[in-house]
Each structure stands twice: as structure tokens, then as C-alpha cells.
Tab-separated table of C-alpha atoms in Angstrom:
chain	number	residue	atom	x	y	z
M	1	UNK	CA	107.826	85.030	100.344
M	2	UNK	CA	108.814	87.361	97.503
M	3	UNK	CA	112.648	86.914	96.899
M	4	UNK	CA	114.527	90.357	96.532
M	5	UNK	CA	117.432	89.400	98.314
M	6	UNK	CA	119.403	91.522	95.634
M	7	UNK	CA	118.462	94.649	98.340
M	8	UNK	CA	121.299	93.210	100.759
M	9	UNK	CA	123.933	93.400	98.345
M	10	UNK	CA	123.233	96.373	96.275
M	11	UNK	CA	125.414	98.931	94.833
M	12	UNK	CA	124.927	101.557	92.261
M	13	UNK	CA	126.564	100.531	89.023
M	14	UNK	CA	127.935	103.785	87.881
M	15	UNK	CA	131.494	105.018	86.930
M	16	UNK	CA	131.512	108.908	87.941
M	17	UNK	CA	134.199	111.505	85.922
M	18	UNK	CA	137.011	112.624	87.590
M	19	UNK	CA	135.711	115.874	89.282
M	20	UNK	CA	133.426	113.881	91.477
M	21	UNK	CA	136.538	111.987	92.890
M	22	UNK	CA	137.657	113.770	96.745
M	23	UNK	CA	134.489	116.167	95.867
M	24	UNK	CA	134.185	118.938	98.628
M	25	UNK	CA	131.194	119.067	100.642
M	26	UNK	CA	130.615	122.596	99.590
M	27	UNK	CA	130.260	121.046	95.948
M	28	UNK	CA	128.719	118.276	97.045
M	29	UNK	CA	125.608	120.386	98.655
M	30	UNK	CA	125.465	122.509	95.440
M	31	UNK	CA	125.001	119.155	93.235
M	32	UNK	CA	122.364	118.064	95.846
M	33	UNK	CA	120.587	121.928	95.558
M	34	UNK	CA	120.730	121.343	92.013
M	35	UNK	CA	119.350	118.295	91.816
M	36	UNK	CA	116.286	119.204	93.825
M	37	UNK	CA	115.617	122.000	92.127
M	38	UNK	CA	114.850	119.914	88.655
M	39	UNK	CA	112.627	117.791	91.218
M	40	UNK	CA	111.048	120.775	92.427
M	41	UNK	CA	110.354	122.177	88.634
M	42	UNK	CA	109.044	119.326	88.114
M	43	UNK	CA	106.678	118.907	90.748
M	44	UNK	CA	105.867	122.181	90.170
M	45	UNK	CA	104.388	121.739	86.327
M	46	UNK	CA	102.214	118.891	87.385
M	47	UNK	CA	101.190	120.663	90.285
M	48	UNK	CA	100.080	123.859	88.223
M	49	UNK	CA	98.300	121.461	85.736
M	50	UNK	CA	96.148	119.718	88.745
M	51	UNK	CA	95.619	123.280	90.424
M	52	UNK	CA	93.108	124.067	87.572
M	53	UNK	CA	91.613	121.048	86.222
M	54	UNK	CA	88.542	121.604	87.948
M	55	UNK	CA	88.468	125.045	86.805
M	56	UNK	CA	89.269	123.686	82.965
M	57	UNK	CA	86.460	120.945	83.908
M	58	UNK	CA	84.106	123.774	84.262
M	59	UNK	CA	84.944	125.582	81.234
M	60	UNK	CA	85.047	123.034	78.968
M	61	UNK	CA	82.032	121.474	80.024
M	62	UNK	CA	82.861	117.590	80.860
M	63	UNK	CA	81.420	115.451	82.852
M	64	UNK	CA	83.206	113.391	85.313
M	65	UNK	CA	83.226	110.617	82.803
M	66	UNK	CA	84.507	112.712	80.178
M	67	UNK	CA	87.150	113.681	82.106
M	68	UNK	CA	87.887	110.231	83.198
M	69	UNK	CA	88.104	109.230	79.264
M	70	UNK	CA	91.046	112.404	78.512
M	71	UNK	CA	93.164	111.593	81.609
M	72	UNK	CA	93.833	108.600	79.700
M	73	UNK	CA	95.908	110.655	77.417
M	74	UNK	CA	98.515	111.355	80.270
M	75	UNK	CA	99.060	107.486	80.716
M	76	UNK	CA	98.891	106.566	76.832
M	77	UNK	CA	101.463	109.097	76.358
M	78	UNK	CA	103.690	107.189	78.802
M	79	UNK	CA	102.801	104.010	77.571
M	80	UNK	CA	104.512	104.960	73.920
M	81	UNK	CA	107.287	106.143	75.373
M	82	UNK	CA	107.977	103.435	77.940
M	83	UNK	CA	110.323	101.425	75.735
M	84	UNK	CA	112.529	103.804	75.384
M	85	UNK	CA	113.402	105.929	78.001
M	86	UNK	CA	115.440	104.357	80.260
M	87	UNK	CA	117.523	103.366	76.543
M	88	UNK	CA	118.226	107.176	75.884
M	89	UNK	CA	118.476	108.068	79.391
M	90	UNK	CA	121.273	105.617	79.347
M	91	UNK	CA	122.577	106.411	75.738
M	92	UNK	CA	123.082	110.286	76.255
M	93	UNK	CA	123.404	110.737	79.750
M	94	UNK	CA	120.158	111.416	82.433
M	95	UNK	CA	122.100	115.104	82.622
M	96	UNK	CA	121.111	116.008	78.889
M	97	UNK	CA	117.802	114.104	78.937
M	98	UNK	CA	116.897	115.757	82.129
M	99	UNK	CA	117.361	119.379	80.649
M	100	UNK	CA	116.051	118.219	77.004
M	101	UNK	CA	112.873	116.556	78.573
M	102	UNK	CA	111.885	119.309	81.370
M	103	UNK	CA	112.215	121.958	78.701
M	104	UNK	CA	109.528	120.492	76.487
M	105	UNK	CA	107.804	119.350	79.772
M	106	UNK	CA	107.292	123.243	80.323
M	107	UNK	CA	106.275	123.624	76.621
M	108	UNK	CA	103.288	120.877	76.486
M	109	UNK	CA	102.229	122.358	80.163
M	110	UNK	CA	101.338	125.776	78.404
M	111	UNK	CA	99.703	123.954	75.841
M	112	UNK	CA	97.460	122.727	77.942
M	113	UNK	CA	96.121	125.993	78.529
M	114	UNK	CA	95.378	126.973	75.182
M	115	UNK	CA	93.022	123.713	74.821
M	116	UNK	CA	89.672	124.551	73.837
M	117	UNK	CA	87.178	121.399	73.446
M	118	UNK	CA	87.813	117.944	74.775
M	119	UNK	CA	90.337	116.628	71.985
M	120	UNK	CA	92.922	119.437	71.947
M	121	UNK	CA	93.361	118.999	75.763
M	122	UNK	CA	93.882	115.016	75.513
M	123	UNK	CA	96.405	115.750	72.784
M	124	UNK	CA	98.076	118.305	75.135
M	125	UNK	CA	97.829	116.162	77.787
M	126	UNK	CA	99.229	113.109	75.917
M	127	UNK	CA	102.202	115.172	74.951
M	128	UNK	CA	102.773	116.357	79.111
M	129	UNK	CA	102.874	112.576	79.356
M	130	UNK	CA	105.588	111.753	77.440
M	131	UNK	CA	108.262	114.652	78.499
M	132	UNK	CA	106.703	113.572	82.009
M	133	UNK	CA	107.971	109.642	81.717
M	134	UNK	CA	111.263	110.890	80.163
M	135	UNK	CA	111.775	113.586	82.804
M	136	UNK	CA	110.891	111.621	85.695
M	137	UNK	CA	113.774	108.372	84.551
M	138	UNK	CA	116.107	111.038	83.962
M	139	UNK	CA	115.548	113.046	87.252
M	140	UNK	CA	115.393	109.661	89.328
M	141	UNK	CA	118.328	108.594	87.946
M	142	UNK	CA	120.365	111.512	89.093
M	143	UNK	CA	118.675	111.347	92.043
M	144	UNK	CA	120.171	107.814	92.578
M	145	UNK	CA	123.828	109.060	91.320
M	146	UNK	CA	123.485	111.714	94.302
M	147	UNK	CA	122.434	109.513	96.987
M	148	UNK	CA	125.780	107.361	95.999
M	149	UNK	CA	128.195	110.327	96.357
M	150	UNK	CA	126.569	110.908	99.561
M	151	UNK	CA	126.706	107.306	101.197
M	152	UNK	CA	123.761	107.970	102.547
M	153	UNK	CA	119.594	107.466	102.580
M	154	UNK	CA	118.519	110.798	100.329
M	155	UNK	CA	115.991	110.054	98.281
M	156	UNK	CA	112.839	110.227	100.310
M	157	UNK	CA	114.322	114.310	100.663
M	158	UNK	CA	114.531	114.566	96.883
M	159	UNK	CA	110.646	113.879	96.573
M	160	UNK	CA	110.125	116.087	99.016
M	161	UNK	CA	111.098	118.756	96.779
M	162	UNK	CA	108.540	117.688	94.385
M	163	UNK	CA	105.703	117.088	97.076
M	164	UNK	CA	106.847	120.454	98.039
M	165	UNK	CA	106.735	122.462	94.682
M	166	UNK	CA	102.637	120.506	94.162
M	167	UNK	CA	101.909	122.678	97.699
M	168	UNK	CA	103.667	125.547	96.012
M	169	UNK	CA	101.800	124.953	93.092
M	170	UNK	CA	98.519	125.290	94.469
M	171	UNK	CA	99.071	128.087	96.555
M	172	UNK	CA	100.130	129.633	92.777
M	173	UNK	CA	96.925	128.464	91.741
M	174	UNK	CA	94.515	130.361	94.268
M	175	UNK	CA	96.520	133.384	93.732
M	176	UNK	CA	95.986	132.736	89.603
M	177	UNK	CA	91.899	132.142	90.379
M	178	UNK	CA	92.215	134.894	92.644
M	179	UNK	CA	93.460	137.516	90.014
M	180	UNK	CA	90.778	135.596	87.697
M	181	UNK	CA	94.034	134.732	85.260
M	182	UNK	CA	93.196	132.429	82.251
M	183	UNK	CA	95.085	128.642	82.835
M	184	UNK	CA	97.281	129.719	79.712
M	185	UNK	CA	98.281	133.147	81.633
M	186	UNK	CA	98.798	130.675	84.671
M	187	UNK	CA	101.045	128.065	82.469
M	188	UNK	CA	102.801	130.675	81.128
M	189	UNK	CA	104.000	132.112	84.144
M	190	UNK	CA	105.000	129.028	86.105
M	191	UNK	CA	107.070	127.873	82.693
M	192	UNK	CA	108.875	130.978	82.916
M	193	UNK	CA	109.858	130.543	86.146
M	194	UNK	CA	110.637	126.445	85.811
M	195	UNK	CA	112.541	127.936	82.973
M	196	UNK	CA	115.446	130.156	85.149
M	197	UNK	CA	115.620	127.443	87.851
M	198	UNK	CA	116.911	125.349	85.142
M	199	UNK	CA	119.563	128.159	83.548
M	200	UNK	CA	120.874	128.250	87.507
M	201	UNK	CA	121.169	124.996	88.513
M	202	UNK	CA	121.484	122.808	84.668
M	203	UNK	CA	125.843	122.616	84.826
M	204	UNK	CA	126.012	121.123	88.329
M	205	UNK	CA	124.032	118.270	87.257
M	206	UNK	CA	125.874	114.798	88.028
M	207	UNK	CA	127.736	113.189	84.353
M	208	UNK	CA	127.843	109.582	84.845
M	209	UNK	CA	128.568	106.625	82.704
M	210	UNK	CA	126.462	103.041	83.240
M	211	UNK	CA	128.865	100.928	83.900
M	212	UNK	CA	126.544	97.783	83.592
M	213	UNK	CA	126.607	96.158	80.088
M	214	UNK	CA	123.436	95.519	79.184
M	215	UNK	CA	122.329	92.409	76.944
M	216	UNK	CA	120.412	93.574	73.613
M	217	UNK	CA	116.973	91.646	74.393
M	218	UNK	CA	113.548	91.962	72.776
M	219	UNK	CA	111.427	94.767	73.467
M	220	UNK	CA	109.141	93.253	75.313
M	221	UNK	CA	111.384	90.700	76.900
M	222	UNK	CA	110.308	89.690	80.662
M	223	UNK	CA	111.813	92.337	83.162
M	224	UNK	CA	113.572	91.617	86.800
M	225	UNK	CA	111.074	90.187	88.751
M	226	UNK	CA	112.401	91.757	91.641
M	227	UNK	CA	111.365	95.105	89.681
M	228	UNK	CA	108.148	94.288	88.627
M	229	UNK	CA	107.145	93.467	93.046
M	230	UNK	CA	108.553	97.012	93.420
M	231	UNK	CA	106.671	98.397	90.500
M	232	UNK	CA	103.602	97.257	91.949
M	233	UNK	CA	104.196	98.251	95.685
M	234	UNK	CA	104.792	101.576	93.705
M	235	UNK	CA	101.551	101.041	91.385
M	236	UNK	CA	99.636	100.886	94.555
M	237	UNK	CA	101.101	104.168	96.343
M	238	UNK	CA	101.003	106.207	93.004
M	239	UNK	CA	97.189	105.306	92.415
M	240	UNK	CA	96.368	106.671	95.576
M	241	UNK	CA	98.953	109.590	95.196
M	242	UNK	CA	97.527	110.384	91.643
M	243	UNK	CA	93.486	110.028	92.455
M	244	UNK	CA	94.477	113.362	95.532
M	245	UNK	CA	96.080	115.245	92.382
M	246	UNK	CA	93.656	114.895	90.190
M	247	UNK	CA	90.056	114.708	92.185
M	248	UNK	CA	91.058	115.843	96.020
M	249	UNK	CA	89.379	119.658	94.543
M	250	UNK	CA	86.218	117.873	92.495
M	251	UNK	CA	85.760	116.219	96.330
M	252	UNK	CA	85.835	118.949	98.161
M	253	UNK	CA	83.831	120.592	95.675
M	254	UNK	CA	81.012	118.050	94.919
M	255	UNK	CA	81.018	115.682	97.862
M	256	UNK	CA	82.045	117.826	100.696
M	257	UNK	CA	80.473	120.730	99.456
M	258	UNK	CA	83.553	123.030	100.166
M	259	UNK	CA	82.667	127.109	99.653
M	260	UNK	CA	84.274	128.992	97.029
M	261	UNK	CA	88.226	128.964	97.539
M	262	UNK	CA	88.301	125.893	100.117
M	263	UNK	CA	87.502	123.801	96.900
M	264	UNK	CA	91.321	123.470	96.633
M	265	UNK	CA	91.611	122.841	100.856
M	266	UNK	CA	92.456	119.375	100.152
M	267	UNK	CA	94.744	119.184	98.062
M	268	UNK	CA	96.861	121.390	99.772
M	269	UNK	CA	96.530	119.163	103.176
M	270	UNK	CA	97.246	116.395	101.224
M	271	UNK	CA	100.313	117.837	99.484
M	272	UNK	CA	102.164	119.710	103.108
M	273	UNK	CA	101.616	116.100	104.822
M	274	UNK	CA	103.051	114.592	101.596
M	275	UNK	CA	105.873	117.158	101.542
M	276	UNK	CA	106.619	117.228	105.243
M	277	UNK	CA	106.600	113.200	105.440
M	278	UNK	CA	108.811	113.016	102.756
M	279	UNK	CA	111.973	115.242	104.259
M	280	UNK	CA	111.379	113.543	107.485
M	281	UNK	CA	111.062	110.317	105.467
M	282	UNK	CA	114.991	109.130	105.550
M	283	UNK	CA	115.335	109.970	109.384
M	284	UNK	CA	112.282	107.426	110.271
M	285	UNK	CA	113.353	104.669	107.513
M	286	UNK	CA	117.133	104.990	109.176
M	287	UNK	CA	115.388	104.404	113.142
M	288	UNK	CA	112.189	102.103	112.309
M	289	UNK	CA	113.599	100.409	109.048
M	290	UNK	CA	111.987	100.386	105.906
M	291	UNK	CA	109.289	97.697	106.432
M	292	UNK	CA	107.939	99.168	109.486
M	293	UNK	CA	107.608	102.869	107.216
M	294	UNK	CA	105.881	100.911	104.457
M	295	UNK	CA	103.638	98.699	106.443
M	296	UNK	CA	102.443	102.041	108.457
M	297	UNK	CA	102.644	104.270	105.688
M	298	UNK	CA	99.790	101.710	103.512
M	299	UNK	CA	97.748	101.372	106.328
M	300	UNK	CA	97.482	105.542	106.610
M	301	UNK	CA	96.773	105.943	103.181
M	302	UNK	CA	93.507	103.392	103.698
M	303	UNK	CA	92.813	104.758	107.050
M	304	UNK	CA	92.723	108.484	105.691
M	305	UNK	CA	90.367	107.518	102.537
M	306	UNK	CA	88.074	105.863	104.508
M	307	UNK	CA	86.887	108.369	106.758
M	308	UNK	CA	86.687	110.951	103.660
M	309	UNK	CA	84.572	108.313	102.231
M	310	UNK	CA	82.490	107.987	105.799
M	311	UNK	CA	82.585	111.629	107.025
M	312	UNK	CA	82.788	114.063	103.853
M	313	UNK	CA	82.703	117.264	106.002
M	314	UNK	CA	85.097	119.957	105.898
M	315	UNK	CA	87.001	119.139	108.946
M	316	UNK	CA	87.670	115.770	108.784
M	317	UNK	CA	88.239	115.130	105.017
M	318	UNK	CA	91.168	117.622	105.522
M	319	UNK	CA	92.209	115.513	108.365
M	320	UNK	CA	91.778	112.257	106.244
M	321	UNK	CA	94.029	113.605	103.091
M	322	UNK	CA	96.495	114.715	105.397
M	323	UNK	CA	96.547	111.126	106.679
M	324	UNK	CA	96.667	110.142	103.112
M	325	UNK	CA	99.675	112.711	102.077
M	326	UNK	CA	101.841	111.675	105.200
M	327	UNK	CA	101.324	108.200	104.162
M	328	UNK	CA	102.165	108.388	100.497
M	329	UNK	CA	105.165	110.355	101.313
M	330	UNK	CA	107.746	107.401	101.600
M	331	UNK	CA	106.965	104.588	99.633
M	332	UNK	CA	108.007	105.712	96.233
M	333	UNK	CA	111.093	107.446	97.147
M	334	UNK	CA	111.892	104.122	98.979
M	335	UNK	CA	110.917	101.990	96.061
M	336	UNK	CA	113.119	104.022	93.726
M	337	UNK	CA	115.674	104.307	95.849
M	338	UNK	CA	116.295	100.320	96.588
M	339	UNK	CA	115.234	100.115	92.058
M	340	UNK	CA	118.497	101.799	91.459
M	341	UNK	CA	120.817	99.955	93.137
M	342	UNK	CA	119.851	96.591	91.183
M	343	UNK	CA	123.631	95.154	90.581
M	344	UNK	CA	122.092	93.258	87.644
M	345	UNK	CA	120.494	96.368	85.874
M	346	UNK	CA	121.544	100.011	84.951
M	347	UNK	CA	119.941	102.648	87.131
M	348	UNK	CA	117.856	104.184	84.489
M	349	UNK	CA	116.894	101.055	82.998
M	350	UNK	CA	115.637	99.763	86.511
M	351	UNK	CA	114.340	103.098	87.193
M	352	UNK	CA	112.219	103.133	84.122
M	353	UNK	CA	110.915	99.456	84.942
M	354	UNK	CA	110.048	100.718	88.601
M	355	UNK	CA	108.777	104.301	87.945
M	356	UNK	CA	106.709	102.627	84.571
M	357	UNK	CA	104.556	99.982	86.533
M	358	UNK	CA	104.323	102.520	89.429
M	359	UNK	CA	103.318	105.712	87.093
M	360	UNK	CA	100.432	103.527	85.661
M	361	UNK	CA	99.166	103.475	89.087
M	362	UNK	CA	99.040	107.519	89.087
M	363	UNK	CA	97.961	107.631	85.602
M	364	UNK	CA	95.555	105.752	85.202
M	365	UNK	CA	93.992	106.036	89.087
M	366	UNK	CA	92.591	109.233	87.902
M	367	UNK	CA	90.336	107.705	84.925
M	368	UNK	CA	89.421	104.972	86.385
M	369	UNK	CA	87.886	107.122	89.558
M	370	UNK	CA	86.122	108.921	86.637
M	371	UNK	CA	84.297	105.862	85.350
M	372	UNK	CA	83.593	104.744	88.657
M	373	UNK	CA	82.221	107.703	90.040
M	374	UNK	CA	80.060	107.715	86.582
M	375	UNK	CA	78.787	104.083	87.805
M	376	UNK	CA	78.116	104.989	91.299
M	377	UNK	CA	79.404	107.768	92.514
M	378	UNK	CA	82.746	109.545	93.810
M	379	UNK	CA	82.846	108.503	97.635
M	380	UNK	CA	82.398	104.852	96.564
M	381	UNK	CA	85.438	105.548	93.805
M	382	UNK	CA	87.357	106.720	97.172
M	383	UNK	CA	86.956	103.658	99.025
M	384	UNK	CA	87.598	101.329	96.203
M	385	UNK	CA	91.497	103.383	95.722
M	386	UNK	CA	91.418	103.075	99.618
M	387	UNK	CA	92.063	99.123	99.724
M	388	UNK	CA	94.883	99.746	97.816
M	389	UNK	CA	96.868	100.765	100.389
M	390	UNK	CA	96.011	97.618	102.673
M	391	UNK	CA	97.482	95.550	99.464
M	392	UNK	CA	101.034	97.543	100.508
M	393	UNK	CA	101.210	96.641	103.676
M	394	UNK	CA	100.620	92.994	102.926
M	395	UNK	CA	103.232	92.789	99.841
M	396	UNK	CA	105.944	95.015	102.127
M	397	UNK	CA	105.181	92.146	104.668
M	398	UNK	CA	106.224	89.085	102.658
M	399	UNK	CA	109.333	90.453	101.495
M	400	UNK	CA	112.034	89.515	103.934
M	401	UNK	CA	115.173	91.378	102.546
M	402	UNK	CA	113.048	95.348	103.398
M	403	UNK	CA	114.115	95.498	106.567
């Protein structure tokens, strides 16, 4: 068995200022609006980026190996700053690195647009990745501070922001191709409005101090184990969950032969199911537990890529990434969730080990689907991602302490 017994004892090691002491529930809700609304921002940049990559395929001319080979720019761009996020998230406060990373999270998102061969949109893109990592420890983090002041299971509804601002997203991104809108036109827009939803919301962001005193160790010192079994429960989710971003529209476009708009049918299945599972997600983990959600939620995301693999029609793909989307939905708000309450390890320094191992599954899922699909083809790329989530349900069931 895998030994995280730490998830029976767990608290939140955080020492909150004053104002947050006898907060009113009025106050409270705003913080919790707040919060959700940098999730949703967030959600919504990466969903705008995914809403026109195969359009940018198309224009740029790249094959699906070529754009396997730049989609490794997202994860190499995480990979440099991996060491040391969760150090400034915890050295100036997620509530400044938040607003200082989503801001130039906006910027590199309209940069994207203006790419014009192969190398300027892998330098873009390596750029996205690194305001991505920083914004996503820093947003987690306050996530996690939020869920404490509310004594209660709220993370799975924080991600559902996000899933919900990727549906957003692509509905944004039909009305974009619609108006025939270049992707920097597009970027542009949805930065601008990421942009006010920040001035709004920015000063009821949660100020915190890590209590924890953490031990200066090497940089590449070995992690909590306990982190590293969540990382990869995550790693397994996020492959899946990055592969529908990235090629649910080349699918639907190449293998199921979608018409015209219903290229982009997919995705958007993929990311209501994903969206609705995810506010629902704390109600069921609360009256089934959280092993029962996991084990379920891994065999739905194998069940639903399997039958797009065996019946790539129209109908039933759309069925199978909804199957995939409400299966996604609660395993990394869960895994995050239970990360930030390690008593051993700050929050954003156990978020960033957590979120890191699990973001290489969504990272580099993507690229790896591109080579693949350049060996073979894309349906057999689909069913190799689909054992994946199989391997969740078997880790969630060796570890005793998820209940």
C-alpha cells in the first residue's frame, strides 16, 4: 500500500491577518467570487489559445508532428521555472504573484497570435508556459487559503470556474472564426477582458503568511513522497485532460470527419461535462468519499476514449469526450486540495510539487500524441492516453488513507 496517512491529520499551515478573524459571510462569499474569477481568467487564456490551434495549425502549415515538436515549448517553459515558483509564491505572497503572473499570462497569450513561422510560436508558447506554472501555484494556493476559511470541501468548485471559462472560451472562439477575426484580434480581445476581471476582483484576494519553516535544501533534493503519488495520480488525469485541449478539434476534424463549425463539437462536450462535474464534484466526494470519485472518475476517462477510438462518428465521440470531461472533472481539484494541507510542507511549496508532476502530464500529453499519431496514427494515440486512466483507479485503490 502507498502510505499517505498524513491525509488524516492534515491542516493548512497558514497564519491569516487580522481582517480574516470573525470574517462575515457576506465577505467571505466576495473573497470566494474573487478567487474564482482569477480561476476563471485563467481558464479562460488557455482556453482561447486551444480554441484556435487548429486554425494556427492550418495557417502555419505544420504537420501533426511539427506541432507535436512546439507544444514542447509549453512544458519546457514550466520545466525552467519549476524550481522556483512555489519559493516566490511563498516569498511575496500567492496574492502579488497571482496578479504579477496572470498579467503577463495575458501578455504572452497575445503573443501567440502575432507568431508567424514555427519558431516564433514555440517561443510564445514557451513564455505562456512559464506565467502559466507561476499563475497556476499562486491561484491554487489561494484556492487552498479559501477552502480553510470556509471549513469546508471547495476546491473541486474552484476548477469548475476554470473548466467553465475553457467552455466559455470556445464558444468565444466560434464567434471569433465566425466573424473570420485573426487569432491576434481574438487574443487581444479576451486579454482585455481577463484584464478588468482582475481590476474588480485583485484587493479581495486572501494575504497569508506560511507559517511552516521550511529547511534550506538542495535544489533538487528528493520531495515528499506522499507528493510525488499525488503528482502522478495528477500526471495521469492532466495527460488525458491536456490531449482533449489540445487535439479533441484535430479529431473531430481528421478522424471523425466533423463539417465545418462542428470541428470544435468536442471540445466543447468535453469541457460542459468537465465544468458541470467539477461544481457537482464536492457534493459527490462529501456522500461517496473520495476513493469511490477517483476510482469511477479513471475508469470514465478510459471508458470515454475508447469508444472515440472504436466508433469515431459524430454522435458517439461527443458522447465519449463527455464521458471523458465528467471524469477528469474531480481528480485534480481533489489531488490539490488533500497537496495543500501537507502539515510537513507550505501550501505553495506542496502545491508546486503536486501541480509540477501533474502539469507534465498536460504538457507534455499533447506532444507526445503528436509523435504518435506521426508513427501510426491519431485513434491509436487516443487509446494509448486511454489506459492512463485505468492506472488511476488502481493507484487511488492502494492508498488506504483516500477514503
Amino acid at each position: 500500500m502507498i502510505d499517505l496517512n498524513f491525509l488524516e491529520k492534515s491542516k493548512t499551515k497558514a497564519k491569516f491577518k487580522k481582517q480574516y478573524r470573525d470574517i462575515k459571510i457576506s465577505y467571505l462569499n466576495r473573497i470566494r467570487w474573487a478567487v474564482s474569477m482569477f480561476y476563471f481568467g485563467m481558464g479562460l487564456c488557455f482556453a482561447t489559445w486551444a480554441s484556435r490551434i487548429p486554425d494556427i495549425k492550418t495557417t502555419l502549415q505544420l504537420s501533426e508532428g511539427d506541432l507535436g515538436t512546439i507544444l514542447f515549448a509549453l512544458p519546457f517553459g514550466q520545466l525552467i521555472i519549476m524550481p522556483f515558483s512555489g519559493k516566490l509564491v511563498s516569498r511575496f505572497g500567492s496574492h502579488r504573484m497571482l496578479v504579477f503572473s496572470l498579467l503577463f499570462y495575458v501578455f504572452s497569450l497575445t503573443n501567440i497570435g502575432l507568431a508567424n513561422n514555427a519558431w516564433q510560436l514555440s517561443a510564445a508558447l514557451f513564455v505562456f508556459g512559464i506565467f502559466g506554472n507561476l499563475s497556476n501555484i499562486a491561484v491554487n494556493t489561494q484556492g487552498v487559503y479559501t477552502e480553510v476559511l470556509f471549513k469546508k470541501t471547495i476546491m473541486s468548485s474552484f476548477h469548475g470556474m476554470w473548466s467553465f471559462a475553457g467552455f466559455m472560451g470556445a464558444l468565444v472562439g466560434l464567434v471569433m472564426l465566425a466573424f473570420d477575426l485573426t487569432p491576434y484580434i481574438h487574443f487581444l480581445i479576451v486579454g482585455g477582458v481577463v484584464f478588468l476581471m482582475m481590476a474588480f476582483n485583485f484587493k479581495f484576494l486572501i494575504k497569508a503568511k506560511e507559517t511552516i519553516k521550511v529547511k534550506k535544501k538542495k535544489m533538487f533534493s528528493k520531495p515528499d513522497s506522499a507528493l510525488i503519488w499525488l503528482g502522478i495520480i495528477g500526471f495521469c488525469s492532466m495527460a488525458s485532460e491536456g490531449v482533449m485541449f489540445d487535439w479533441s478539434g484535430v479529431y473531430f476534424k481528421d478522424v471523425v470527419k466533423a463539417p465545418g463549425p462542428l470541428v470544435i463539437l468536442g471540445y466543447i462536450s468535453f469541457m460542459i461535462m468537465m465544468a458541470g462535474g467539477r461544481f457537482l464534484g464536492d457534493s459527490l466526494i462529501r456522500k461517496f468519499g473520495r476513493k469511490n470519485v477517483l476510482k469511477i472518475s479513471g475508469i470514465m476517462i478510459s471508458t470515454g476514449l475508447f469508444i472515440a477510438v472504436f466508433f469515431p462518428f459524430i454522435i458517439p465521440a461527443t458522447l465519449a469526450f463527455m464521458l471523458v470531461g465528467l471524469g477528469v472533472s474531480t481528480i485534480v481539484p481533489t489531488v490539490y486540495s488533500l497537496a495543500g494541507k501537507n502539515p510537513n510542507v507550505s501550501p505553495s511549496i506542496a502545491l508546486t510539487t503536486v501541480s509540477s508532476v501533474s502539469f507534465l502530464g498536460f504538457l507534455l500529453g499533447p506532444p507526445i500524441i503528436g509523435y504518435i499519431a506521426e508513427l501510426s496514427n491519431l485513434r491509436f494515440s487516443f487509446a494509448f492516453i486511454g489506459v492512463f486512466g485505468v492506472l488511476i483507479a488502481f493507484m487511488v485503490s492502494k492508498i488506504e488513507a483516500i477514503e
